[in-house]
Amino acid sequence: MNTTTPGASTNTTTPYILGNLEMCVFSIKVLFGLPTHYYIIWLIVKGTGGVASEFFNFNLSVCEIGACLDCLFFILVNWILFLEPLALLFQGFIITSRPLFQCLICVECYLAVVHPVTFLKYKPLRYRVICSTAAWIIIFVSCLVCMFTLMSSNINAHTWFFLSQFIFILSIQLFCLVAVLRALKQSGPGERVREREEKNHMKRRAFQLILITTVNMVITYVPIIISGVFIILKQHYHVSYWAPGLVCYALASFVQPVLFLRRAGKLSCPVSP
């Protein structure tokens, strides 16, 4: 007699399907993320502006390579068990590095558009190095926290850890991006009609770029924040809570590299904006 109920069969099959979905997302991240970010780093180093003009994007690509390696470790840990501590350690790159450097890029854009005088004051490379050094220290601390909380199976502490970071950093990013969008919609106080027409095309392209970045931030962080809230409310980790946020967070990481390559002239678009 078959004693397996339909509900039990569904409960057994769902984690298996979602687990395979996670492996597919990790594989896509590794296969496409590693060569893309290596190429971006090569473009920044070989570019005419040097590393200084794209310093935060350079650090962001380095961090994304670390995140890709973490996905690779999670794939290999199914066969090589001693890689598990390394996979848990590198999870700090996924949780902290991308939000931090994206936040620095948004703040820099905010200063350049809304407070140009302040931006020119803090534009030199030494200020970017100071901010990046502080960010890297936070990232390494985050890596250690992730490793210890996950190795002790303290899922609630780990969830609170990344959830508080995402909510705080997303708030700063949305504030900066919305302020930039409002500034781009307004005309300068002394601009004539002809000057407005000349700048209209450039401002429209910048507005579209910032709008895409804003939507990308929402798609990146809101689903995974909701996943974290579900885990805390249920006091239980289940792959069905985590999978939707993970898919959005992983796949949305390709938007900013595509925008960078488009801005660098390495991607052609048949329809000009």
Tab-separated table of N, CA and C in Angstrom, residues 27 64 260:
chain	number	residue	atom	x	y	z
A	27	SER	N	24.906	28.934	-10.600
A	27	SER	CA	25.671	28.619	-11.811
A	27	SER	C	25.654	29.792	-12.789
A	64	GLU	N	32.044	41.816	-6.472
A	64	GLU	CA	31.164	40.888	-7.185
A	64	GLU	C	31.909	39.613	-7.578
A	260	PHE	N	27.085	49.859	-17.007
A	260	PHE	CA	28.468	50.349	-17.116
A	260	PHE	C	29.027	50.090	-18.511
